[in-house]
Amino acid sequence: MLKNFLVLFLLTFFICIFILLMQFVWMHVQDLVGKGVEVGVLAEFFVYAVASVVPLALPLAILLASLISFGNLGEKFELTAMKAAGISLFRIMRPLTIAIAFICVGAFFFSNYVLPVSQVKLWALIFSLRQKSPELDIPAGEFYDGISGYNIYVRKKNPRSGKLEDLMIYDYSKGFKNATVMVADSGKILFTDDNRYLVFCLYSGESFENINQQQQRVSSDKNVPYRRETFKEKQILVDFNSEFNRYDESVLDDQHVSKNAQQLLHSIDSVHALEVQKSEEQSQALISTRYFGREQTKDKTVLPVETEKERTGLNTDSIFSRMSESKQRTVMTTMVDKARQQQDAIAYNALLLQDYKRYITKHEIELHRKFTLAFACLIFFFIGAPLGAIIRKGGLGAPVVISVIMFIVYYIIDTAGYKMAREALWPCWQGMWLSSFVLLPIGIFLTYKAATDSALLNPEAWVKVFNKVKEYILNIKDKCIQLKKRSKTLEKVNS
């Protein structure tokens, strides 16, 4: 059993990896296509991408492998034979449970030590690919905008000489109001030796330059002049770095995806201490802005601000009522301004503290994710194994359908919990463990039903239940008809 399960697990795991990898590559296809990167860089990207999809592929592979394994046993009546020999379902599942326990431990170590390193290298590689200029391949008969600030049209390309014939270049690198249009009979586009610049070599052409800026400085005339130039040969140098420059990985060292559990805990404690310190400093600053004693405004108006000694005996309402109307208006205006200043200060302080809270939330989410992966593998085994024993269907038919449905339910619940935790609507532990809290009772229920030989998914059993319900409804209907007949008979007798 253990051998068959491990073979199925490895097979389904690689299938899930392939499917999820294709979906991941499709999300980043625009960062890969047309960049002219080397095969080694692409291979590196795929290796890191495989590591990033393991947290999704591993639970799905365990669910599918356990479903197929116990479905095959039930379909061939081997499971029935073992139960008839006095072997319980828990004893049958014991070797696979031990294997799954080792897989869960391995999943935790993978997410704690391997995944952070691969995530840093993957995102550094993605940022490097995004910054790389696209491979220069100017098509014939259409406009090409792969060079920033330029739009090029080539009518025909000469494959022998490599020249571009009958070309037009729109240069709007200085802005659309100061665009330059160049037309030439032929030309070439070359790279400099260091591959940092492009050289446009144009032959027998003209250029038209809009000088709108100069016109605005001279006068406000609506007519905008332009400069026309005729040339036999002209060279234009354009900044176009075609080299592949790697992103500095050290920039991602403080990101939550680059840390293991110990580093995450250290960062959470450190930033939490900074948050508390900053909050106390802000509170002290707000308290210090309260003016004790009697304060005077610019026009020497005494404001009724109470001191600690006068707090119990001073009646500010009576003092305010004895003031003239102009002084009352001045006092009210001053107090409203101070209240608005305090409100703005509180809002600004809350915004500063929000950065600390967002940082802590991201790290707490990543910390819980390392444990939920291992626990999800265990839950999916105790869902797949008893479910396979109940449905008694092997192969890749019903198990695949059931696995996909269960995994979609898990993914939706897990994503919803993650968003709740990320937006601080729920505590992080509730959001990240929501999917486990929902699926764990399902696993326990299915395991109990499989151990007690319940016909939970047996069509014949459901048909019997349906027939009983139908018979019960028909009996009620007959009784209602009889009651109506009796009531009509009594009415006739009374009449």
Tab-separated table of C-alpha atoms in Angstrom:
chain	number	residue	atom	x	y	z
A	1	MET	CA	0.000	0.000	0.000
A	2	LEU	CA	2.767	2.406	0.898
A	3	LYS	CA	4.577	1.699	-2.371
A	4	ASN	CA	1.455	2.215	-4.468
A	5	PHE	CA	0.585	5.399	-2.599
A	6	LEU	CA	4.066	6.909	-3.010
A	7	VAL	CA	4.073	6.121	-6.727
A	8	LEU	CA	0.661	7.753	-7.161
A	9	PHE	CA	1.716	10.678	-4.971
A	10	LEU	CA	4.835	11.421	-7.027
A	11	LEU	CA	2.886	11.085	-10.270
A	12	THR	CA	0.057	13.385	-9.193
A	13	PHE	CA	2.532	15.796	-7.595
A	14	PHE	CA	4.424	16.297	-10.863
A	15	ILE	CA	1.138	16.661	-12.760
A	16	CYS	CA	-0.060	19.328	-10.327
A	17	ILE	CA	3.317	21.070	-10.502
A	18	PHE	CA	3.114	21.162	-14.288
A	19	ILE	CA	-0.446	22.565	-14.338
A	20	LEU	CA	0.257	25.227	-11.726
A	21	LEU	CA	3.584	26.083	-13.353
A	22	MET	CA	1.877	26.731	-16.692
A	23	GLN	CA	-0.616	28.982	-14.936
A	24	PHE	CA	2.228	30.861	-13.206
A	25	VAL	CA	4.174	31.251	-16.446
A	26	TRP	CA	1.049	32.546	-18.198
A	27	MET	CA	0.758	35.262	-15.551
A	28	HIS	CA	4.343	36.400	-16.268
A	29	VAL	CA	4.479	35.673	-19.990
A	30	GLN	CA	4.867	39.363	-20.840
A	31	ASP	CA	8.054	39.456	-18.753
A	32	LEU	CA	9.568	36.569	-20.732
A	33	VAL	CA	8.472	36.955	-24.346
A	34	GLY	CA	10.484	39.164	-26.640
A	35	LYS	CA	13.307	39.873	-24.170
A	36	GLY	CA	15.948	37.706	-25.844
A	37	VAL	CA	17.188	36.234	-22.553
A	38	GLU	CA	19.486	33.246	-22.446
A	39	VAL	CA	18.310	29.689	-21.929
A	40	GLY	CA	20.098	29.537	-18.568
A	41	VAL	CA	18.093	32.499	-17.268
A	42	LEU	CA	14.835	30.886	-18.404
A	43	ALA	CA	15.820	27.601	-16.743
A	44	GLU	CA	16.577	29.497	-13.537
A	45	PHE	CA	13.173	31.168	-13.730
A	46	PHE	CA	11.390	27.817	-14.115
A	47	VAL	CA	13.290	26.264	-11.185
A	48	TYR	CA	12.313	29.093	-8.837
A	49	ALA	CA	8.766	29.070	-10.193
A	50	VAL	CA	8.449	25.349	-9.439
A	51	ALA	CA	9.465	26.021	-5.833
A	52	SER	CA	6.847	28.766	-5.558
A	53	VAL	CA	3.938	26.527	-6.661
A	54	VAL	CA	4.816	23.649	-4.311
A	55	PRO	CA	2.582	25.005	-1.469
A	56	LEU	CA	-0.439	24.623	-3.756
A	57	ALA	CA	0.598	21.415	-5.526
A	58	LEU	CA	1.487	19.402	-2.411
A	59	PRO	CA	-1.961	19.336	-0.692
A	60	LEU	CA	-3.714	18.726	-4.021
A	61	ALA	CA	-1.365	15.821	-4.847
A	62	ILE	CA	-1.952	14.230	-1.418
A	63	LEU	CA	-5.720	14.540	-1.822
A	64	LEU	CA	-5.705	13.037	-5.299
A	65	ALA	CA	-3.243	10.239	-4.465
A	66	SER	CA	-5.147	9.163	-1.347
A	67	LEU	CA	-8.447	9.238	-3.230
A	68	ILE	CA	-7.100	7.047	-6.041
A	69	SER	CA	-5.311	4.645	-3.661
A	70	PHE	CA	-8.307	3.889	-1.448
A	71	GLY	CA	-10.689	4.117	-4.404
A	72	ASN	CA	-8.735	1.330	-6.115
A	73	LEU	CA	-8.834	-0.764	-2.944
A	74	GLY	CA	-12.580	-0.293	-2.627
A	75	GLU	CA	-13.256	-0.932	-6.316
A	76	LYS	CA	-11.315	-4.223	-6.268
A	77	PHE	CA	-12.963	-5.275	-2.955
A	78	GLU	CA	-9.536	-5.480	-1.310
A	79	LEU	CA	-10.674	-3.032	1.335
A	80	THR	CA	-13.753	-5.182	2.029
A	81	ALA	CA	-11.585	-8.283	2.336
A	82	MET	CA	-9.251	-6.612	4.843
A	83	LYS	CA	-12.182	-5.397	6.934
A	84	ALA	CA	-13.711	-8.894	6.811
A	85	ALA	CA	-10.412	-10.251	8.168
A	86	GLY	CA	-10.788	-7.986	11.192
A	87	ILE	CA	-8.448	-5.184	10.074
A	88	SER	CA	-9.924	-1.766	10.833
A	89	LEU	CA	-9.684	1.225	8.560
A	90	PHE	CA	-7.375	3.036	10.973
A	91	ARG	CA	-4.934	0.130	10.914
A	92	ILE	CA	-5.044	0.111	7.121
A	93	MET	CA	-4.329	3.853	7.076
A	94	ARG	CA	-1.531	3.623	9.669
A	95	PRO	CA	1.495	3.286	7.318
A	96	LEU	CA	0.180	6.000	5.038
A	97	THR	CA	-0.504	8.265	8.020
A	98	ILE	CA	3.116	7.896	9.121
A	99	ALA	CA	4.291	8.696	5.594
A	100	ILE	CA	2.021	11.758	5.472
A	101	ALA	CA	3.393	12.879	8.847
A	102	PHE	CA	6.920	12.854	7.387
A	103	ILE	CA	5.647	14.740	4.338
A	104	CYS	CA	4.030	17.362	6.602
A	105	VAL	CA	7.286	17.859	8.501
A	106	GLY	CA	9.146	18.125	5.202
A	107	ALA	CA	6.565	20.653	3.958
A	108	PHE	CA	7.174	22.831	7.005
A	109	PHE	CA	10.960	22.761	6.567
A	110	PHE	CA	10.525	23.469	2.872
A	111	SER	CA	8.305	26.501	3.498
A	112	ASN	CA	10.565	27.678	6.320
A	113	TYR	CA	13.995	27.377	4.703
A	114	VAL	CA	13.734	26.673	0.958
A	115	LEU	CA	10.746	28.795	-0.022
A	116	PRO	CA	12.086	32.140	1.342
A	117	VAL	CA	15.333	31.758	-0.620
A	118	SER	CA	13.528	30.758	-3.810
A	119	GLN	CA	11.038	33.621	-3.449
A	120	VAL	CA	13.809	36.197	-3.147
A	121	LYS	CA	15.631	34.836	-6.172
A	122	LEU	CA	12.414	34.490	-8.191
A	123	TRP	CA	11.202	38.053	-7.609
A	124	ALA	CA	14.674	39.467	-8.125
A	125	LEU	CA	14.755	37.631	-11.453
A	126	ILE	CA	11.273	38.867	-12.388
A	127	PHE	CA	12.234	42.480	-11.612
A	128	SER	CA	15.387	42.032	-13.699
A	129	LEU	CA	13.369	40.696	-16.632
A	130	ARG	CA	10.901	43.584	-16.375
A	131	GLN	CA	13.724	46.123	-16.524
A	132	LYS	CA	15.399	44.492	-19.507
A	133	SER	CA	14.763	46.142	-22.842
A	134	PRO	CA	12.874	44.003	-25.392
A	135	GLU	CA	14.752	42.309	-28.159
A	136	LEU	CA	15.016	44.585	-31.185
A	137	ASP	CA	12.989	43.070	-34.019
A	138	ILE	CA	11.439	45.752	-36.220
A	139	PRO	CA	8.725	44.256	-38.466
A	140	ALA	CA	8.028	45.423	-42.001
A	141	GLY	CA	4.782	47.141	-42.903
A	142	GLU	CA	3.735	48.200	-39.397
A	143	PHE	CA	4.720	50.645	-36.673
A	144	TYR	CA	7.173	49.457	-34.003
A	145	ASP	CA	7.124	51.074	-30.530
A	146	GLY	CA	9.588	48.821	-28.707
A	147	ILE	CA	12.065	51.691	-28.278
A	148	SER	CA	10.987	54.170	-25.612
A	149	GLY	CA	10.236	57.596	-27.089
A	150	TYR	CA	10.307	56.411	-30.708
A	151	ASN	CA	7.891	54.989	-33.233
A	152	ILE	CA	9.401	53.395	-36.348
A	153	TYR	CA	7.794	52.380	-39.623
A	154	VAL	CA	9.684	50.285	-42.201
A	155	ARG	CA	8.096	49.515	-45.532
A	156	LYS	CA	10.611	46.855	-46.623
A	157	LYS	CA	13.608	44.972	-45.201
A	158	ASN	CA	16.500	43.831	-47.386
A	159	PRO	CA	17.614	40.397	-46.087
A	160	ARG	CA	20.947	40.468	-47.991
A	161	SER	CA	22.300	43.862	-46.988
A	162	GLY	CA	20.360	44.148	-43.750
A	163	LYS	CA	19.148	47.625	-44.677
A	164	LEU	CA	15.743	49.018	-43.861
A	165	GLU	CA	14.195	50.622	-46.925
A	166	ASP	CA	11.727	53.493	-47.041
A	167	LEU	CA	11.569	54.081	-43.292
A	168	MET	CA	9.952	56.744	-41.100
A	169	ILE	CA	10.904	57.586	-37.508
A	170	TYR	CA	8.766	59.573	-35.055
A	171	ASP	CA	10.923	60.952	-32.222
A	172	TYR	CA	8.774	62.156	-29.320
A	173	SER	CA	11.389	61.623	-26.592
A	174	LYS	CA	11.237	65.384	-25.828
A	175	GLY	CA	7.443	65.372	-25.695
A	176	PHE	CA	4.672	65.289	-28.286
A	177	LYS	CA	4.736	69.081	-28.658
A	178	ASN	CA	8.395	68.936	-29.693
A	179	ALA	CA	8.292	65.836	-31.866
A	180	THR	CA	10.706	65.194	-34.719
A	181	VAL	CA	9.756	63.263	-37.864
A	182	MET	CA	12.487	61.696	-39.982
A	183	VAL	CA	12.055	59.968	-43.343
A	184	ALA	CA	14.832	58.236	-45.246
A	185	ASP	CA	15.249	56.096	-48.324
A	186	SER	CA	17.216	53.503	-46.353
A	187	GLY	CA	18.956	53.000	-43.079
A	188	LYS	CA	20.467	50.645	-40.525
A	189	ILE	CA	20.079	50.177	-36.803
A	190	LEU	CA	23.250	49.108	-34.996
A	191	PHE	CA	24.315	48.534	-31.414
A	192	THR	CA	27.372	50.129	-29.850
A	193	ASP	CA	30.160	47.859	-28.591
A	194	ASP	CA	28.952	48.014	-24.995
A	195	ASN	CA	25.310	47.252	-26.038
A	196	ARG	CA	24.061	50.312	-24.180
A	197	TYR	CA	23.083	52.486	-27.131
A	198	LEU	CA	21.418	52.193	-30.524
A	199	VAL	CA	22.728	54.009	-33.559
A	200	PHE	CA	20.259	54.984	-36.302
A	201	CYS	CA	22.209	55.329	-39.567
A	202	LEU	CA	19.909	57.086	-42.059
A	203	TYR	CA	20.662	57.730	-45.714
A	204	SER	CA	19.111	60.231	-48.161
A	205	GLY	CA	16.289	61.691	-46.154
A	206	GLU	CA	14.702	64.673	-44.439
A	207	SER	CA	13.813	65.593	-40.902
A	208	PHE	CA	11.055	67.901	-39.617
A	209	GLU	CA	11.355	69.271	-36.072
A	210	ASN	CA	8.638	71.125	-34.226
A	211	ILE	CA	10.084	74.108	-32.316
A	212	ASN	CA	7.042	74.844	-30.222
A	213	GLN	CA	9.056	75.721	-27.097
A	214	GLN	CA	11.064	78.427	-28.837
A	215	GLN	CA	7.851	79.869	-30.309
A	216	GLN	CA	6.242	80.074	-26.855
A	217	ARG	CA	9.186	82.033	-25.519
A	218	VAL	CA	9.170	84.539	-28.404
A	219	SER	CA	5.484	85.292	-28.937
A	220	SER	CA	1.997	83.978	-28.421
A	221	ASP	CA	1.277	83.497	-32.144
A	222	LYS	CA	-0.801	80.423	-32.888
A	223	ASN	CA	1.335	79.522	-35.934
A	224	VAL	CA	4.016	77.050	-34.798
A	225	PRO	CA	7.173	76.995	-36.925
A	226	TYR	CA	9.263	73.909	-37.603
A	227	ARG	CA	12.771	73.180	-38.786
A	228	ARG	CA	13.387	71.196	-41.963
A	229	GLU	CA	16.675	69.461	-42.666
A	230	THR	CA	17.838	67.521	-45.723
A	231	PHE	CA	20.672	65.057	-45.287
A	232	LYS	CA	22.575	62.417	-47.215
A	233	GLU	CA	23.727	60.594	-44.091
A	234	LYS	CA	22.695	61.074	-40.486
A	235	GLN	CA	23.397	59.197	-37.246
A	236	ILE	CA	21.246	59.308	-34.127
A	237	LEU	CA	22.353	57.894	-30.781
A	238	VAL	CA	19.553	56.391	-28.658
A	239	ASP	CA	19.822	55.055	-25.096
A	240	PHE	CA	18.858	51.377	-25.318
A	241	ASN	CA	20.499	49.030	-22.822
A	242	SER	CA	20.074	45.486	-24.134
A	243	GLU	CA	22.173	43.820	-21.446
A	244	PHE	CA	20.538	41.661	-18.779
A	245	ASN	CA	21.256	43.345	-15.437
A	246	ARG	CA	20.317	41.413	-12.329
A	247	TYR	CA	18.280	43.042	-9.609
A	248	ASP	CA	20.031	43.392	-6.261
A	249	GLU	CA	18.626	40.657	-4.021
A	250	SER	CA	19.631	42.485	-0.834
A	251	VAL	CA	16.774	44.954	-1.424
A	252	LEU	CA	14.327	42.122	-0.647
A	253	ASP	CA	16.008	41.074	2.602
A	254	ASP	CA	13.506	42.948	4.754
A	255	GLN	CA	10.464	41.617	2.886
A	256	HIS	CA	8.225	39.067	4.592
A	257	VAL	CA	8.654	36.497	1.802
A	258	SER	CA	12.426	36.306	2.426
A	259	LYS	CA	12.334	35.305	6.103
A	260	ASN	CA	11.986	32.065	8.021
A	261	ALA	CA	9.866	31.629	11.148
A	262	GLN	CA	12.571	32.802	13.563
A	263	GLN	CA	13.318	35.909	11.514
A	264	LEU	CA	9.611	36.659	11.169
A	265	LEU	CA	9.109	36.482	14.936
A	266	HIS	CA	12.121	38.734	15.520
A	267	SER	CA	10.837	41.288	12.992
A	268	ILE	CA	7.325	41.224	14.472
A	269	ASP	CA	8.625	41.809	18.011
A	270	SER	CA	10.997	44.579	16.900
A	271	VAL	CA	8.435	46.479	14.867
A	272	HIS	CA	5.797	46.009	17.560
A	273	ALA	CA	8.164	47.593	20.095
A	274	LEU	CA	8.746	50.482	17.676
A	275	GLU	CA	4.993	50.846	17.223
A	276	VAL	CA	4.420	51.038	20.981
A	277	GLN	CA	7.266	53.535	21.381
A	278	LYS	CA	5.971	55.690	18.534
A	279	SER	CA	2.444	55.571	19.934
A	280	GLU	CA	3.656	56.691	23.353
A	281	GLU	CA	5.660	59.523	21.801
A	282	GLN	CA	2.623	60.663	19.863
A	283	SER	CA	0.469	60.535	22.999
A	284	GLN	CA	2.999	62.589	24.932
A	285	ALA	CA	3.184	65.088	22.084
A	286	LEU	CA	-0.617	65.464	22.054
A	287	ILE	CA	-0.710	65.896	25.845
A	288	SER	CA	2.066	68.492	25.747
A	289	THR	CA	0.087	70.615	23.294
A	290	ARG	CA	-2.606	71.165	25.942
A	291	TYR	CA	-2.061	74.631	27.399
A	292	PHE	CA	-2.454	74.863	31.190
A	293	GLY	CA	-3.266	78.149	32.844
A	294	ARG	CA	-4.815	81.135	31.148
A	295	GLU	CA	-3.750	81.617	27.552
A	296	GLN	CA	-3.848	84.886	25.661
A	297	THR	CA	-4.570	85.269	21.977
A	298	LYS	CA	-2.973	87.787	19.643
A	299	ASP	CA	-5.515	90.416	20.590
A	300	LYS	CA	-4.765	89.846	24.341
A	301	THR	CA	-8.045	87.992	24.915
A	302	VAL	CA	-7.789	85.719	27.939
A	303	LEU	CA	-9.038	82.212	27.153
A	304	PRO	CA	-10.759	80.220	29.927
A	305	VAL	CA	-8.349	77.262	30.042
A	306	GLU	CA	-8.516	75.479	33.383
A	307	THR	CA	-5.494	74.479	35.485
A	308	GLU	CA	-5.222	71.376	37.617
A	309	LYS	CA	-5.988	73.373	40.792
A	310	GLU	CA	-8.893	75.270	39.214
A	311	ARG	CA	-10.476	72.215	37.615
A	312	THR	CA	-12.970	71.659	40.403
A	313	GLY	CA	-13.783	75.285	41.245
A	314	LEU	CA	-13.633	77.122	37.915
A	315	ASN	CA	-16.886	77.535	36.004
A	316	THR	CA	-15.856	78.219	32.407
A	317	ASP	CA	-19.463	78.661	31.282
A	318	SER	CA	-19.975	81.607	33.614
A	319	ILE	CA	-16.719	83.241	32.493
A	320	PHE	CA	-17.641	82.761	28.849
A	321	SER	CA	-21.125	84.199	29.389
A	322	ARG	CA	-19.659	87.396	30.975
A	323	MET	CA	-17.557	88.076	27.868
A	324	SER	CA	-18.638	90.456	25.152
A	325	GLU	CA	-20.043	89.055	21.920
A	326	SER	CA	-16.877	89.848	19.942
A	327	LYS	CA	-14.657	88.137	22.527
A	328	GLN	CA	-16.964	85.114	22.572
A	329	ARG	CA	-16.689	84.884	18.788
A	330	THR	CA	-12.892	85.127	19.029
A	331	VAL	CA	-12.746	82.431	21.698
A	332	MET	CA	-14.954	80.081	19.701
A	333	THR	CA	-12.934	80.604	16.507
A	334	THR	CA	-9.670	79.936	18.348
A	335	MET	CA	-10.991	76.794	19.994
A	336	VAL	CA	-12.351	75.454	16.713
A	337	ASP	CA	-8.968	76.020	15.057
A	338	LYS	CA	-7.181	74.231	17.880
A	339	ALA	CA	-9.625	71.334	17.710
A	340	ARG	CA	-9.024	71.018	13.969
A	341	GLN	CA	-5.269	71.074	14.527
A	342	GLN	CA	-5.585	68.310	17.094
A	343	GLN	CA	-7.800	66.304	14.740
A	344	ASP	CA	-5.279	66.649	11.905
A	345	ALA	CA	-2.438	65.665	14.224
A	346	ILE	CA	-4.312	62.572	15.375
A	347	ALA	CA	-5.113	61.554	11.784
A	348	TYR	CA	-1.469	62.019	10.753
A	349	ASN	CA	-0.242	59.976	13.729
A	350	ALA	CA	-2.711	57.203	12.915
A	351	LEU	CA	-1.390	57.176	9.349
A	352	LEU	CA	2.177	56.792	10.608
A	353	LEU	CA	1.186	53.935	12.897
A	354	GLN	CA	-0.657	52.254	10.036
A	355	ASP	CA	2.661	51.534	8.305
A	356	TYR	CA	3.894	49.622	11.344
A	357	LYS	CA	0.626	47.678	11.589
A	358	ARG	CA	0.707	46.791	7.891
A	359	TYR	CA	4.302	45.561	8.245
A	360	ILE	CA	3.382	43.407	11.258
A	361	THR	CA	0.297	42.018	9.491
A	362	LYS	CA	2.298	40.873	6.461
A	363	HIS	CA	4.856	39.124	8.663
A	364	GLU	CA	2.208	37.443	10.811
A	365	ILE	CA	0.420	36.182	7.689
A	366	GLU	CA	3.652	34.712	6.351
A	367	LEU	CA	4.402	33.125	9.731
A	368	HIS	CA	1.028	31.355	9.890
A	369	ARG	CA	1.313	30.300	6.242
A	370	LYS	CA	4.354	28.148	7.049
A	371	PHE	CA	2.281	26.065	9.462
A	372	THR	CA	-0.988	25.986	7.526
A	373	LEU	CA	0.751	24.302	4.573
A	374	ALA	CA	1.830	21.313	6.678
A	375	PHE	CA	-1.552	21.084	8.394
A	376	ALA	CA	-3.399	21.265	5.075
A	377	CYS	CA	-1.476	18.213	3.833
A	378	LEU	CA	-2.656	16.233	6.863
A	379	ILE	CA	-6.267	17.387	6.499
A	380	PHE	CA	-6.396	16.546	2.799
A	381	PHE	CA	-5.152	13.030	3.509
A	382	PHE	CA	-7.930	12.447	6.043
A	383	ILE	CA	-10.402	13.764	3.490
A	384	GLY	CA	-9.082	11.823	0.487
A	385	ALA	CA	-8.486	8.425	2.113
A	386	PRO	CA	-11.949	7.929	3.719
A	387	LEU	CA	-13.650	9.513	0.710
A	388	GLY	CA	-11.933	7.016	-1.593
A	389	ALA	CA	-12.986	4.179	0.706
A	390	ILE	CA	-16.578	5.407	0.587
A	391	ILE	CA	-16.992	6.048	-3.151
A	392	ARG	CA	-14.942	2.933	-4.119
A	393	LYS	CA	-13.931	4.379	-7.468
A	394	GLY	CA	-10.323	4.290	-8.667
A	395	GLY	CA	-8.576	5.634	-11.746
A	396	LEU	CA	-8.551	9.257	-12.851
A	397	GLY	CA	-12.276	9.779	-13.334
A	398	ALA	CA	-14.320	10.469	-10.223
A	399	PRO	CA	-11.255	11.042	-7.968
A	400	VAL	CA	-10.009	13.880	-10.173
A	401	VAL	CA	-13.417	15.555	-10.236
A	402	ILE	CA	-13.848	15.276	-6.468
A	403	SER	CA	-10.273	16.454	-5.831
A	404	VAL	CA	-10.696	19.499	-8.017
A	405	ILE	CA	-13.984	20.416	-6.330
A	406	MET	CA	-12.526	20.007	-2.846
A	407	PHE	CA	-9.409	21.964	-3.763
A	408	ILE	CA	-11.445	24.807	-5.281
A	409	VAL	CA	-13.476	25.001	-2.058
A	410	TYR	CA	-10.250	25.029	-0.042
A	411	TYR	CA	-8.673	27.693	-2.264
A	412	ILE	CA	-11.714	29.973	-2.099
A	413	ILE	CA	-11.930	29.728	1.693
A	414	ASP	CA	-8.174	30.174	2.093
A	415	THR	CA	-8.132	33.226	-0.198
A	416	ALA	CA	-11.085	34.780	1.631
A	417	GLY	CA	-9.376	34.262	4.986
A	418	TYR	CA	-6.131	35.696	3.656
A	419	LYS	CA	-7.861	38.848	2.432
A	420	MET	CA	-9.672	39.242	5.736
A	421	ALA	CA	-6.343	39.021	7.568
A	422	ARG	CA	-4.549	41.308	5.104
A	423	GLU	CA	-7.189	44.025	5.423
A	424	ALA	CA	-7.075	43.680	9.247
A	425	LEU	CA	-10.768	42.755	9.344
A	426	TRP	CA	-9.884	39.584	11.271
A	427	PRO	CA	-6.897	38.663	13.403
A	428	CYS	CA	-4.197	37.039	11.292
A	429	TRP	CA	-4.481	33.634	12.940
A	430	GLN	CA	-8.229	33.477	12.267
A	431	GLY	CA	-7.894	34.421	8.604
A	432	MET	CA	-4.978	32.108	7.845
A	433	TRP	CA	-6.431	29.110	9.700
A	434	LEU	CA	-9.989	29.595	8.377
A	435	SER	CA	-9.649	26.925	5.680
A	436	SER	CA	-8.264	24.445	8.221
A	437	PHE	CA	-11.108	25.149	10.648
A	438	VAL	CA	-13.652	24.489	7.876
A	439	LEU	CA	-12.059	21.362	6.368
A	440	LEU	CA	-10.992	19.652	9.610
A	441	PRO	CA	-14.585	18.778	10.685
A	442	ILE	CA	-15.230	17.482	7.147
A	443	GLY	CA	-12.191	15.213	7.409
A	444	ILE	CA	-13.263	13.930	10.823
A	445	PHE	CA	-16.806	13.288	9.599
A	446	LEU	CA	-15.660	11.407	6.482
A	447	THR	CA	-13.178	9.329	8.477
A	448	TYR	CA	-15.924	8.357	10.933
A	449	LYS	CA	-18.305	7.425	8.125
A	450	ALA	CA	-15.665	5.338	6.357
A	451	ALA	CA	-14.678	3.559	9.576
A	452	THR	CA	-18.327	2.654	10.303
A	453	ASP	CA	-18.940	1.448	6.714
A	454	SER	CA	-21.500	4.146	6.110
A	455	ALA	CA	-23.132	4.243	2.684
A	456	LEU	CA	-22.681	7.989	2.520
A	457	LEU	CA	-22.121	8.219	-1.237
A	458	ASN	CA	-23.783	4.956	-2.266
A	459	PRO	CA	-26.398	5.723	-4.963
A	460	GLU	CA	-28.575	2.802	-3.905
A	461	ALA	CA	-28.728	4.075	-0.344
A	462	TRP	CA	-29.714	7.536	-1.516
A	463	VAL	CA	-32.403	6.004	-3.768
A	464	LYS	CA	-33.819	4.157	-0.767
A	465	VAL	CA	-33.846	7.358	1.274
A	466	PHE	CA	-35.555	9.182	-1.592
A	467	ASN	CA	-38.194	6.451	-1.918
A	468	LYS	CA	-38.915	6.578	1.804
A	469	VAL	CA	-39.300	10.358	1.701
A	470	LYS	CA	-41.521	10.060	-1.372
A	471	GLU	CA	-43.664	7.397	0.321
A	472	TYR	CA	-43.976	9.557	3.437
A	473	ILE	CA	-45.093	12.557	1.363
A	474	LEU	CA	-47.672	10.453	-0.512
A	475	ASN	CA	-49.087	9.158	2.781
A	476	ILE	CA	-49.486	12.703	4.036
A	477	LYS	CA	-51.163	13.662	0.768
A	478	ASP	CA	-53.619	10.740	1.048
A	479	LYS	CA	-54.485	11.721	4.606
A	480	CYS	CA	-55.120	15.296	3.508
A	481	ILE	CA	-57.448	14.061	0.745
A	482	GLN	CA	-59.366	11.887	3.214
A	483	LEU	CA	-59.745	14.800	5.632
A	484	LYS	CA	-61.153	16.972	2.843
A	485	LYS	CA	-63.684	14.259	1.915
A	486	ARG	CA	-64.800	13.922	5.553
A	487	SER	CA	-65.193	17.684	5.885
A	488	LYS	CA	-67.362	17.813	2.756
A	489	THR	CA	-69.506	14.927	4.035
A	490	LEU	CA	-70.053	16.708	7.365
A	491	GLU	CA	-71.047	19.891	5.558
A	492	LYS	CA	-73.669	18.001	3.535
A	493	VAL	CA	-75.059	16.349	6.676
A	494	ASN	CA	-75.298	19.671	8.512
A	495	SER	CA	-77.012	21.310	5.539
